[in-house]
Tab-separated table of C-alpha atoms and ligand atoms in Angstrom:
chain	number	residue	atom	x	y	z
A	1	MET	CA	17.302	4.321	-69.220
A	2	ARG	CA	14.491	6.909	-69.143
A	3	LEU	CA	13.014	5.108	-66.191
A	4	ILE	CA	16.239	5.628	-64.275
A	5	TRP	CA	16.088	9.387	-64.932
A	6	LEU	CA	12.488	9.430	-63.857
A	7	LEU	CA	13.488	7.763	-60.646
A	8	ALA	CA	16.327	10.224	-60.101
A	9	ALA	CA	13.893	13.093	-60.630
A	10	CYS	CA	11.556	11.539	-58.110
A	11	VAL	CA	14.248	11.380	-55.480
A	12	VAL	CA	15.335	14.985	-56.112
A	13	LEU	CA	11.791	16.369	-56.146
A	14	ALA	CA	10.925	14.498	-53.008
A	15	SER	CA	13.830	16.037	-51.116
A	16	ALA	CA	13.114	19.629	-52.129
A	17	GLY	CA	11.370	22.089	-49.857
A	18	THR	CA	10.943	22.362	-46.137
A	19	SER	CA	7.673	23.043	-44.440
A	20	GLN	CA	6.650	26.081	-42.426
A	21	ASP	CA	5.675	25.580	-38.799
A	22	THR	CA	3.150	28.299	-38.244
A	23	ALA	CA	-0.231	26.748	-37.490
A	24	GLN	CA	-0.829	23.167	-36.459
A	25	ARG	CA	0.379	20.993	-39.288
A	26	ARG	CA	-2.304	18.830	-40.856
A	27	TYR	CA	-2.040	15.341	-42.302
A	28	ASP	CA	-5.122	15.198	-44.503
A	29	ASP	CA	-4.932	12.240	-46.859
A	30	TYR	CA	-1.468	11.296	-45.724
A	31	ARG	CA	-1.206	7.546	-45.978
A	32	VAL	CA	0.917	4.968	-44.263
A	33	TYR	CA	2.032	2.000	-46.313
A	34	GLU	CA	3.600	-1.219	-45.242
A	35	LEU	CA	6.258	-2.176	-47.751
A	36	THR	CA	7.606	-5.695	-47.903
A	37	ILE	CA	11.193	-5.816	-49.049
A	38	SER	CA	12.492	-8.845	-50.914
A	39	ASN	CA	16.040	-7.804	-51.805
A	40	ASN	CA	18.825	-5.435	-50.909
A	41	ILE	CA	18.399	-3.263	-53.984
A	42	GLN	CA	14.809	-2.523	-53.043
A	43	LEU	CA	15.910	-1.695	-49.511
A	44	LYS	CA	18.664	0.688	-50.618
A	45	LEU	CA	16.330	2.444	-53.058
A	46	ILE	CA	13.613	2.927	-50.470
A	47	GLU	CA	16.107	4.201	-47.935
A	48	LYS	CA	17.490	6.644	-50.502
A	49	LEU	CA	14.020	7.840	-51.422
A	50	THR	CA	12.894	8.426	-47.852
A	51	GLU	CA	16.001	9.423	-45.891
A	52	VAL	CA	15.855	13.194	-46.161
A	53	SER	CA	12.647	13.772	-48.080
A	54	GLN	CA	9.997	15.940	-46.473
A	55	LYS	CA	7.395	14.040	-48.482
A	56	TYR	CA	8.101	10.817	-46.667
A	57	ASP	CA	8.282	9.917	-43.019
A	58	VAL	CA	9.507	6.476	-42.059
A	59	TRP	CA	7.300	5.356	-39.190
A	60	LYS	CA	9.038	2.064	-38.773
A	61	GLU	CA	12.399	1.281	-40.276
A	62	TYR	CA	12.993	-1.938	-42.150
A	63	ASP	CA	13.713	-4.797	-39.785
A	64	ALA	CA	15.178	-8.158	-40.629
A	65	TYR	CA	12.508	-9.918	-38.592
A	66	SER	CA	9.446	-8.863	-40.570
A	67	LYS	CA	11.235	-7.578	-43.720
A	68	GLU	CA	8.745	-4.745	-43.652
A	69	LEU	CA	8.908	-1.029	-43.218
A	70	HIS	CA	6.185	1.528	-42.661
A	71	VAL	CA	6.268	4.826	-44.458
A	72	MET	CA	3.934	7.804	-44.378
A	73	VAL	CA	3.564	9.617	-47.676
A	74	ASP	CA	2.406	13.102	-48.581
A	75	PRO	CA	-0.672	12.864	-50.886
A	76	ALA	CA	1.145	15.058	-53.422
A	77	GLU	CA	3.804	12.375	-53.697
A	78	LEU	CA	1.466	9.412	-53.943
A	79	GLN	CA	1.654	9.010	-57.739
A	80	HIS	CA	5.418	9.007	-57.592
A	81	LEU	CA	5.508	6.471	-54.818
A	82	ARG	CA	3.132	4.170	-56.650
A	83	LEU	CA	5.228	4.359	-59.791
A	84	PHE	CA	8.352	3.756	-57.771
A	85	LEU	CA	6.902	0.699	-56.039
A	86	LYS	CA	5.659	-0.702	-59.322
A	87	LEU	CA	8.965	-0.097	-61.064
A	88	PHE	CA	10.942	-1.977	-58.495
A	89	GLY	CA	8.345	-4.610	-57.724
A	90	ILE	CA	7.964	-3.698	-54.069
A	91	SER	CA	4.822	-5.196	-52.594
A	92	ASN	CA	2.801	-2.945	-50.378
A	93	GLU	CA	-0.279	-2.735	-48.236
A	94	LEU	CA	-2.181	0.342	-47.109
A	95	LEU	CA	-2.106	0.526	-43.299
A	96	ILE	CA	-3.590	3.982	-42.714
A	97	PRO	CA	-5.651	5.718	-45.419
A	98	ASP	CA	-5.826	9.127	-43.711
A	99	VAL	CA	-3.490	10.022	-40.864
A	100	GLN	CA	-5.415	13.213	-40.050
A	101	ALA	CA	-8.544	11.171	-39.341
A	102	LEU	CA	-6.605	9.242	-36.694
A	103	ILE	CA	-5.170	12.449	-35.243
A	104	ASP	CA	-8.680	13.884	-34.956
A	105	ALA	CA	-10.033	10.717	-33.365
A	106	GLU	CA	-7.128	10.691	-30.930
A	107	GLN	CA	-8.348	13.974	-29.439
A	108	VAL	CA	-11.616	12.343	-28.336
A	109	PRO	CA	-11.401	10.888	-24.820
A	110	SER	CA	-12.267	7.224	-24.625
A	111	GLY	CA	-14.574	7.489	-21.627
A	112	ARG	CA	-16.371	10.028	-19.471
A	113	GLU	CA	-13.866	12.482	-18.160
A	114	SER	CA	-14.078	13.343	-14.500
A	115	GLY	CA	-12.018	16.502	-14.826
A	116	ALA	CA	-9.226	14.790	-12.943
A	117	PHE	CA	-6.101	13.478	-14.651
A	118	GLY	CA	-6.709	10.016	-16.011
A	119	TRP	CA	-5.790	7.608	-18.760
A	120	THR	CA	-8.651	8.083	-21.188
A	121	ARG	CA	-6.889	10.765	-23.167
A	122	TYR	CA	-3.444	12.191	-23.891
A	123	TYR	CA	-2.168	15.240	-22.053
A	124	GLU	CA	0.122	18.101	-22.873
A	125	LEU	CA	3.361	18.735	-21.025
A	126	GLU	CA	1.864	21.394	-18.779
A	127	GLU	CA	-0.913	19.066	-17.677
A	128	ILE	CA	1.485	16.215	-17.024
A	129	GLU	CA	3.704	18.478	-14.937
A	130	ALA	CA	0.737	19.790	-12.956
A	131	TRP	CA	-0.284	16.197	-12.278
A	132	LEU	CA	3.276	15.378	-11.215
A	133	ASP	CA	3.223	18.300	-8.776
A	134	GLY	CA	-0.007	16.937	-7.339
A	135	ILE	CA	1.537	13.500	-6.915
A	136	LEU	CA	4.625	14.934	-5.217
A	137	ALA	CA	2.369	16.861	-2.842
A	138	ALA	CA	0.118	13.871	-2.154
A	139	TYR	CA	2.961	11.439	-1.389
A	140	PRO	CA	5.603	13.632	0.237
A	141	THR	CA	7.246	10.898	2.293
A	142	VAL	CA	7.937	8.435	-0.521
A	143	THR	CA	8.408	10.743	-3.500
A	144	GLU	CA	10.952	13.334	-4.408
A	145	GLN	CA	11.416	15.259	-7.615
A	146	PHE	CA	14.664	15.391	-9.505
A	147	VAL	CA	15.698	17.529	-12.437
A	148	VAL	CA	17.759	15.919	-15.178
A	149	GLY	CA	18.662	19.274	-16.679
A	150	GLN	CA	17.445	21.812	-19.199
A	151	SER	CA	16.263	21.338	-22.744
A	152	TYR	CA	17.466	23.403	-25.691
A	153	GLU	CA	14.418	25.669	-25.359
A	154	GLY	CA	15.027	26.047	-21.637
A	155	ARG	CA	12.451	23.687	-20.201
A	156	ARG	CA	13.238	21.645	-17.129
A	157	ILE	CA	13.437	17.903	-17.694
A	158	ARG	CA	11.765	16.552	-14.602
A	159	GLY	CA	11.648	13.175	-12.984
A	160	ILE	CA	10.189	11.557	-9.906
A	161	LYS	CA	11.974	9.285	-7.481
A	162	ILE	CA	9.830	6.858	-5.539
A	163	SER	CA	11.540	5.334	-2.530
A	164	HIS	CA	10.345	3.486	0.532
A	165	GLY	CA	13.578	3.690	2.454
A	166	ALA	CA	17.329	3.837	2.139
A	167	ASN	CA	19.650	1.256	0.573
A	168	LYS	CA	17.373	-0.085	-2.114
A	169	ARG	CA	18.517	-0.903	-5.624
A	170	GLY	CA	17.224	1.386	-8.312
A	171	ILE	CA	15.445	1.115	-11.651
A	172	PHE	CA	15.588	4.021	-14.069
A	173	ILE	CA	12.871	4.671	-16.651
A	174	GLU	CA	13.323	7.175	-19.457
A	175	SER	CA	10.231	7.842	-21.544
A	176	ASN	CA	9.208	9.906	-24.566
A	177	ILE	CA	12.704	10.577	-25.922
A	178	HIS	CA	10.860	10.438	-29.243
A	179	ALA	CA	8.274	13.182	-29.143
A	180	ARG	CA	5.475	11.573	-31.138
A	181	GLU	CA	5.417	8.389	-29.077
A	182	TRP	CA	2.691	9.690	-26.775
A	183	ILE	CA	1.722	6.310	-25.366
A	184	THR	CA	5.088	6.241	-23.586
A	185	SER	CA	4.432	9.171	-21.256
A	186	ALA	CA	0.810	8.089	-20.765
A	187	SER	CA	2.138	4.692	-19.648
A	188	ALA	CA	4.887	6.188	-17.490
A	189	THR	CA	2.442	8.395	-15.578
A	190	TRP	CA	0.070	5.450	-15.130
A	191	PHE	CA	2.948	3.353	-13.839
A	192	ILE	CA	3.946	6.049	-11.336
A	193	ASN	CA	0.364	6.216	-10.147
A	194	GLU	CA	0.180	2.435	-9.715
A	195	LEU	CA	3.446	2.276	-7.784
A	196	LEU	CA	1.997	4.826	-5.392
A	197	SER	CA	-1.620	3.742	-5.095
A	198	SER	CA	-2.096	0.105	-6.110
A	199	GLN	CA	-2.983	-2.376	-3.374
A	200	GLN	CA	-2.066	-5.394	-5.463
A	201	THR	CA	0.633	-7.443	-3.718
A	202	GLU	CA	3.012	-7.728	-6.678
A	203	VAL	CA	2.786	-4.019	-7.369
A	204	ARG	CA	3.367	-3.137	-3.713
A	205	GLN	CA	6.455	-5.336	-3.762
A	206	LEU	CA	7.739	-3.609	-6.881
A	207	ALA	CA	7.116	-0.232	-5.310
A	208	GLU	CA	8.538	-0.964	-1.890
A	209	ASN	CA	11.529	-3.150	-2.688
A	210	TYR	CA	13.175	-0.791	-5.183
A	211	ASP	CA	13.955	2.833	-5.782
A	212	TRP	CA	12.283	4.106	-8.921
A	213	TYR	CA	13.596	6.961	-11.011
A	214	ILE	CA	11.082	7.868	-13.698
A	215	VAL	CA	11.251	10.611	-16.319
A	216	PRO	CA	7.824	10.550	-17.990
A	217	VAL	CA	8.632	13.118	-20.686
A	218	PHE	CA	12.309	13.296	-21.537
A	219	ASN	CA	12.177	15.158	-24.884
A	220	VAL	CA	10.193	18.065	-23.458
A	221	ASP	CA	10.704	20.465	-26.387
A	222	GLY	CA	9.800	17.878	-28.968
A	223	PHE	CA	6.798	16.681	-26.985
A	224	GLU	CA	5.421	20.205	-26.686
A	225	TYR	CA	5.995	20.669	-30.414
A	226	SER	CA	4.214	17.416	-31.203
A	227	HIS	CA	1.150	18.706	-29.365
A	228	ARG	CA	1.125	22.256	-30.626
A	229	LYS	CA	2.602	22.177	-34.120
A	230	ASN	CA	3.287	18.812	-35.622
A	231	ARG	CA	1.842	15.565	-34.279
A	232	MET	CA	4.530	13.556	-36.050
A	233	TRP	CA	7.557	15.310	-34.550
A	234	ARG	CA	10.214	12.867	-33.329
A	235	LYS	CA	13.472	14.711	-32.727
A	236	THR	CA	14.770	17.422	-30.423
A	237	ARG	CA	14.249	21.086	-31.364
A	238	GLN	CA	17.741	22.497	-31.688
A	239	PRO	CA	18.278	24.152	-35.081
A	240	HIS	CA	21.173	23.195	-37.291
A	241	ALA	CA	23.780	25.634	-38.616
A	242	THR	CA	23.886	24.339	-42.182
A	243	SER	CA	20.350	23.118	-42.734
A	244	ALA	CA	16.786	24.363	-42.443
A	245	CYS	CA	15.865	21.061	-40.830
A	246	ILE	CA	15.582	21.129	-37.075
A	247	GLY	CA	16.500	18.656	-34.384
A	248	VAL	CA	18.402	15.496	-33.731
A	249	ASP	CA	17.240	11.993	-32.947
A	250	GLY	CA	17.935	11.944	-29.215
A	251	ASN	CA	18.263	8.187	-29.354
A	252	ARG	CA	21.197	8.439	-31.782
A	253	ASN	CA	23.044	11.218	-29.952
A	254	PHE	CA	24.653	9.339	-27.056
A	255	ASP	CA	28.391	8.851	-27.012
A	256	SER	CA	28.592	5.114	-27.361
A	257	HIS	CA	29.456	3.777	-30.817
A	258	TRP	CA	28.043	7.060	-32.086
A	259	MET	CA	27.315	6.879	-35.835
A	260	ALA	CA	28.670	3.315	-36.027
A	261	ASN	CA	27.625	0.848	-38.750
A	262	ASN	CA	25.086	3.099	-40.457
A	263	GLY	CA	22.988	2.941	-37.306
A	264	ALA	CA	22.163	6.628	-37.659
A	265	SER	CA	22.132	9.335	-40.324
A	266	ASP	CA	24.533	12.219	-40.882
A	267	GLN	CA	21.790	14.145	-42.722
A	268	PRO	CA	20.124	16.867	-40.633
A	269	CYS	CA	16.819	16.271	-42.418
A	270	SER	CA	16.738	12.591	-41.551
A	271	GLU	CA	14.545	11.378	-38.691
A	272	THR	CA	17.527	9.413	-37.382
A	273	TYR	CA	20.035	12.276	-37.609
A	274	ALA	CA	22.730	11.627	-35.017
A	275	GLY	CA	23.796	15.271	-34.613
A	276	ASP	CA	27.094	16.901	-35.635
A	277	VAL	CA	28.845	15.334	-32.678
A	278	ALA	CA	27.839	12.972	-29.905
A	279	PHE	CA	26.006	14.809	-27.126
A	280	SER	CA	25.306	17.806	-29.351
A	281	GLU	CA	21.886	17.877	-27.726
A	282	PRO	CA	21.694	19.403	-24.232
A	283	GLU	CA	19.024	16.863	-23.290
A	284	ALA	CA	21.178	13.824	-24.051
A	285	LYS	CA	24.203	15.392	-22.394
A	286	ALA	CA	22.211	16.287	-19.289
A	287	LEU	CA	20.775	12.789	-19.006
A	288	ALA	CA	24.207	11.201	-19.336
A	289	GLU	CA	25.548	13.479	-16.613
A	290	TYR	CA	22.611	12.878	-14.341
A	291	LEU	CA	22.832	9.106	-14.781
A	292	THR	CA	26.547	9.239	-14.081
A	293	SER	CA	25.855	11.111	-10.853
A	294	ILE	CA	23.521	8.341	-9.631
A	295	ARG	CA	25.377	5.419	-11.188
A	296	GLU	CA	25.868	3.676	-7.858
A	297	LYS	CA	22.136	3.738	-7.252
A	298	PHE	CA	20.559	1.858	-10.142
A	299	ASP	CA	20.996	-1.484	-11.926
A	300	VAL	CA	18.229	-1.541	-14.515
A	301	TYR	CA	17.635	0.975	-17.296
A	302	LEU	CA	14.493	1.067	-19.407
A	303	SER	CA	13.645	3.299	-22.329
A	304	PHE	CA	9.975	3.571	-23.365
A	305	HIS	CA	9.169	3.804	-27.066
A	306	SER	CA	6.450	3.005	-29.536
A	307	TYR	CA	5.560	1.185	-31.625
A	308	GLY	CA	5.974	-2.469	-32.613
A	309	GLN	CA	5.573	-4.584	-29.441
A	310	TRP	CA	9.212	-5.390	-28.913
A	311	LEU	CA	11.476	-5.796	-25.939
A	312	LEU	CA	14.946	-4.957	-27.178
A	313	SER	CA	18.242	-5.544	-25.438
A	314	PRO	CA	21.746	-4.350	-26.374
A	315	TYR	CA	23.513	-4.143	-28.619
A	316	GLY	CA	21.945	-1.654	-30.944
A	317	HIS	CA	25.166	-0.678	-32.678
A	318	THR	CA	26.149	-4.084	-34.086
A	319	LYS	CA	24.514	-7.351	-35.011
A	320	ASP	CA	27.809	-9.215	-35.108
A	321	GLU	CA	28.537	-9.081	-31.408
A	322	PHE	CA	26.481	-9.913	-28.381
A	323	PRO	CA	26.979	-8.885	-24.768
A	324	GLU	CA	28.397	-11.417	-22.352
A	325	ASN	CA	25.074	-11.724	-20.534
A	326	TYR	CA	23.025	-11.994	-23.729
A	327	GLU	CA	21.425	-15.311	-22.666
A	328	GLN	CA	20.298	-13.844	-19.375
A	329	LEU	CA	18.916	-10.778	-21.078
A	330	GLN	CA	16.850	-13.057	-23.313
A	331	GLU	CA	15.648	-15.055	-20.328
A	332	ILE	CA	14.484	-11.865	-18.643
A	333	GLY	CA	12.987	-10.813	-21.944
A	334	SER	CA	11.009	-14.032	-22.234
A	335	ALA	CA	9.581	-13.512	-18.766
A	336	PHE	CA	8.384	-10.089	-19.895
A	337	THR	CA	6.843	-11.203	-23.181
A	338	GLU	CA	5.207	-14.313	-21.700
A	339	ALA	CA	3.624	-12.320	-18.898
A	340	ILE	CA	2.073	-9.999	-21.435
A	341	ARG	CA	0.907	-12.799	-23.676
A	342	SER	CA	-0.826	-14.511	-20.768
A	343	LEU	CA	-3.142	-11.548	-20.197
A	344	PRO	CA	-6.637	-11.697	-21.735
A	345	TYR	CA	-5.495	-9.391	-24.570
A	346	ALA	CA	-2.862	-12.013	-25.535
A	347	THR	CA	-0.805	-9.263	-27.149
A	348	PRO	CA	2.292	-10.718	-28.784
A	349	TYR	CA	5.594	-9.073	-27.927
A	350	VAL	CA	8.889	-10.228	-29.383
A	351	ARG	CA	12.160	-10.014	-27.500
A	352	GLY	CA	15.672	-9.983	-28.873
A	353	SER	CA	18.763	-7.885	-29.290
A	354	THR	CA	18.116	-4.568	-30.997
A	355	ALA	CA	20.494	-4.924	-33.917
A	356	SER	CA	19.834	-8.597	-34.617
A	357	THR	CA	16.042	-8.545	-34.356
A	358	LEU	CA	15.147	-4.974	-35.298
A	359	TYR	CA	17.857	-2.903	-36.965
A	360	VAL	CA	21.185	-1.321	-36.197
A	361	ALA	CA	20.645	1.786	-34.085
A	362	SER	CA	23.798	3.411	-32.774
A	363	GLY	CA	24.276	5.995	-30.055
A	364	SER	CA	21.125	5.088	-28.142
A	365	SER	CA	20.603	5.845	-24.472
A	366	VAL	CA	20.202	2.185	-23.527
A	367	ASP	CA	23.480	1.210	-25.176
A	368	TRP	CA	25.280	4.149	-23.591
A	369	VAL	CA	24.114	3.146	-20.105
A	370	PHE	CA	24.978	-0.483	-20.836
A	371	ASN	CA	28.447	0.218	-22.227
A	372	GLU	CA	29.590	3.314	-20.390
A	373	LEU	CA	27.926	2.940	-17.002
A	374	GLU	CA	28.098	-0.843	-17.208
A	375	LYS	CA	24.541	-1.400	-16.111
A	376	LYS	CA	23.991	-4.809	-17.616
A	377	VAL	CA	20.207	-4.943	-17.607
A	378	GLY	CA	18.850	-2.484	-20.128
A	379	TYR	CA	15.952	-2.621	-22.546
A	380	THR	CA	14.032	-0.580	-25.033
A	381	ILE	CA	10.329	-1.315	-24.749
A	382	GLU	CA	8.335	-0.661	-27.905
A	383	PHE	CA	4.688	-0.471	-26.884
A	384	ARG	CA	1.533	-1.053	-28.907
A	385	ASP	CA	0.674	-1.463	-31.680
A	386	LYS	CA	2.012	-3.173	-34.830
A	387	GLY	CA	1.065	-0.357	-37.199
A	388	ARG	CA	-2.727	-0.258	-37.458
A	389	TYR	CA	-2.568	3.076	-35.609
A	390	GLY	CA	1.178	3.371	-35.137
A	391	PHE	CA	2.126	6.471	-33.167
A	392	VAL	CA	-1.490	7.611	-33.056
A	393	LEU	CA	-2.661	4.903	-30.687
A	394	PRO	CA	-6.302	5.571	-29.722
A	395	PRO	CA	-6.907	6.686	-26.128
A	396	ALA	CA	-9.100	3.600	-25.710
A	397	GLN	CA	-5.917	1.504	-25.824
A	398	ILE	CA	-3.962	3.399	-23.163
A	399	GLN	CA	-5.371	1.355	-20.291
A	400	ALA	CA	-4.692	-2.013	-21.916
A	401	ASN	CA	-1.177	-0.975	-22.869
A	402	CYS	CA	-0.546	0.034	-19.259
A	403	GLU	CA	-1.828	-3.269	-17.906
A	404	GLU	CA	0.547	-5.030	-20.256
A	405	LEU	CA	3.394	-2.876	-19.077
A	406	MET	CA	2.711	-3.733	-15.443
A	407	ALA	CA	2.425	-7.467	-16.075
A	408	GLY	CA	5.634	-7.348	-18.077
A	409	MET	CA	7.467	-5.278	-15.480
A	410	ILE	CA	6.523	-7.540	-12.583
A	411	ALA	CA	7.922	-10.517	-14.482
A	412	LEU	CA	10.965	-8.643	-15.763
A	413	ILE	CA	12.024	-7.368	-12.354
A	414	GLN	CA	11.381	-10.688	-10.678
A	415	LYS	CA	13.510	-12.553	-13.217
A	416	THR	CA	16.203	-9.891	-13.049
A	417	ARG	CA	16.396	-10.338	-9.303
A	418	GLU	CA	16.384	-14.142	-9.584
A	419	LEU	CA	19.406	-13.936	-11.850
A	420	GLY	CA	21.303	-12.020	-9.221
A	421	TYR	CA	21.022	-8.497	-10.530
A	422	LEU	CA	19.253	-6.003	-8.268
A	423	ALA	CA	20.645	-7.749	-5.200
B	1	0X9	O1	14.938	3.539	-33.545
B	1	0X9	C1	14.807	3.755	-32.349
B	1	0X9	O2	15.388	4.645	-31.744
B	1	0X9	C2	13.859	2.863	-31.560
B	1	0X9	N1	12.687	2.575	-32.323
B	1	0X9	S1	11.593	3.790	-32.632
B	1	0X9	O3	10.655	3.284	-33.605
B	1	0X9	N2	10.756	4.079	-31.325
B	1	0X9	O4	12.289	4.957	-33.031
B	1	0X9	C3	14.608	1.579	-31.217
B	1	0X9	C4	15.749	1.785	-30.278
B	1	0X9	C5	16.569	0.576	-30.107
B	1	0X9	N3	17.366	0.569	-28.943
B	1	0X9	C6	18.722	0.519	-28.922
B	1	0X9	N4	19.455	0.925	-29.907
B	1	0X9	N5	19.288	0.048	-27.842
B	2	ZN	ZN1	8.611	11.901	-56.782
B	3	ZN	ZN1	11.105	5.733	-30.268
């Protein structure tokens, strides 16, 4: 009985207090553990412990495929966590002993820097936008900028359209909806650059046969915040009326099965907070409106995320139903994963429907486009890695991740076309 009270105290203590965002937040001695869950009670307890606590940050939610979850813990909470894990017999492995050490290492470019924009380090929003301006100026006949809308803090959400002529089918890429997933915008900018400058036949075909709409940094406010204040920021930056916690998970805020099946949280302090209402976030609303305005122009929708090496198709909101074209989506998915596995890195990706292979996630952008705009080829791509570095993927891995993306994309688009989409 006393143990139960101790546990209750743990949960309460862990949820108390919010942090101040003055200087750059540090993560000295923060650890990331991989927890292996063997029953539902363990899962519920862990979810309860971590949902709104500022002492915990779930890096990867529990998924039915691996039965594991990754959680970062504040060093001040470590004793409690250990006791908790012991009490409930939850097996665990230390993935990252000191998150700050990875954050520091991440700031070191992986090669000689030429001064020009490249893919040996991560860039801030301003630098990415300056690069984008340069690209638009250098390729004026085949590129065009578009603006999705404005963020809560008033930033423009910018995208680039690459087109080699009228009447081509379009592919839309949304990237960095989750602020801390820096590899996504690094990969999106690399991909833009390849579409414009590569001489490789398959890449030229990709570039010239389709219209590309690419938004390298969608969650502009969050991304800026992740660079300046808190490397681990995920959500948007709109404050909440009844809570000190800020922001909404943009990928839970779309108006398609919003808040269905516990696929999001109604707690403002949760990292998967869905918002008070669907489209509470100006960013999500603006994207939905923009996509609606070009709905006749695109057939494929991709959302870049990290991490985990997954290619995820709808549905996210339920694991009990599958879309009509599920088999085809898996066939396209296999083309993607096999292409990546056949590279020298042999990086394993797993494909499957979001809810059945990963976890239920409701109100996501991909599902909204799939269900509401009826664009029947949509995927979430979860880039490298599997958790050794997690969100703090070293700059030395940017290039390899990008090569994998290109190999996967060539195969994905080719198979999509073969199956009669994109025609
Ligand atoms: O939970 C998410 O939003 C994504 N994973 S992440 O670790 N990057 O946060 C998965 C999104 C799944 N996609 C769909 N629901 N369609
Ligand atoms: Zn505690
Ligand atoms: Zn994400």
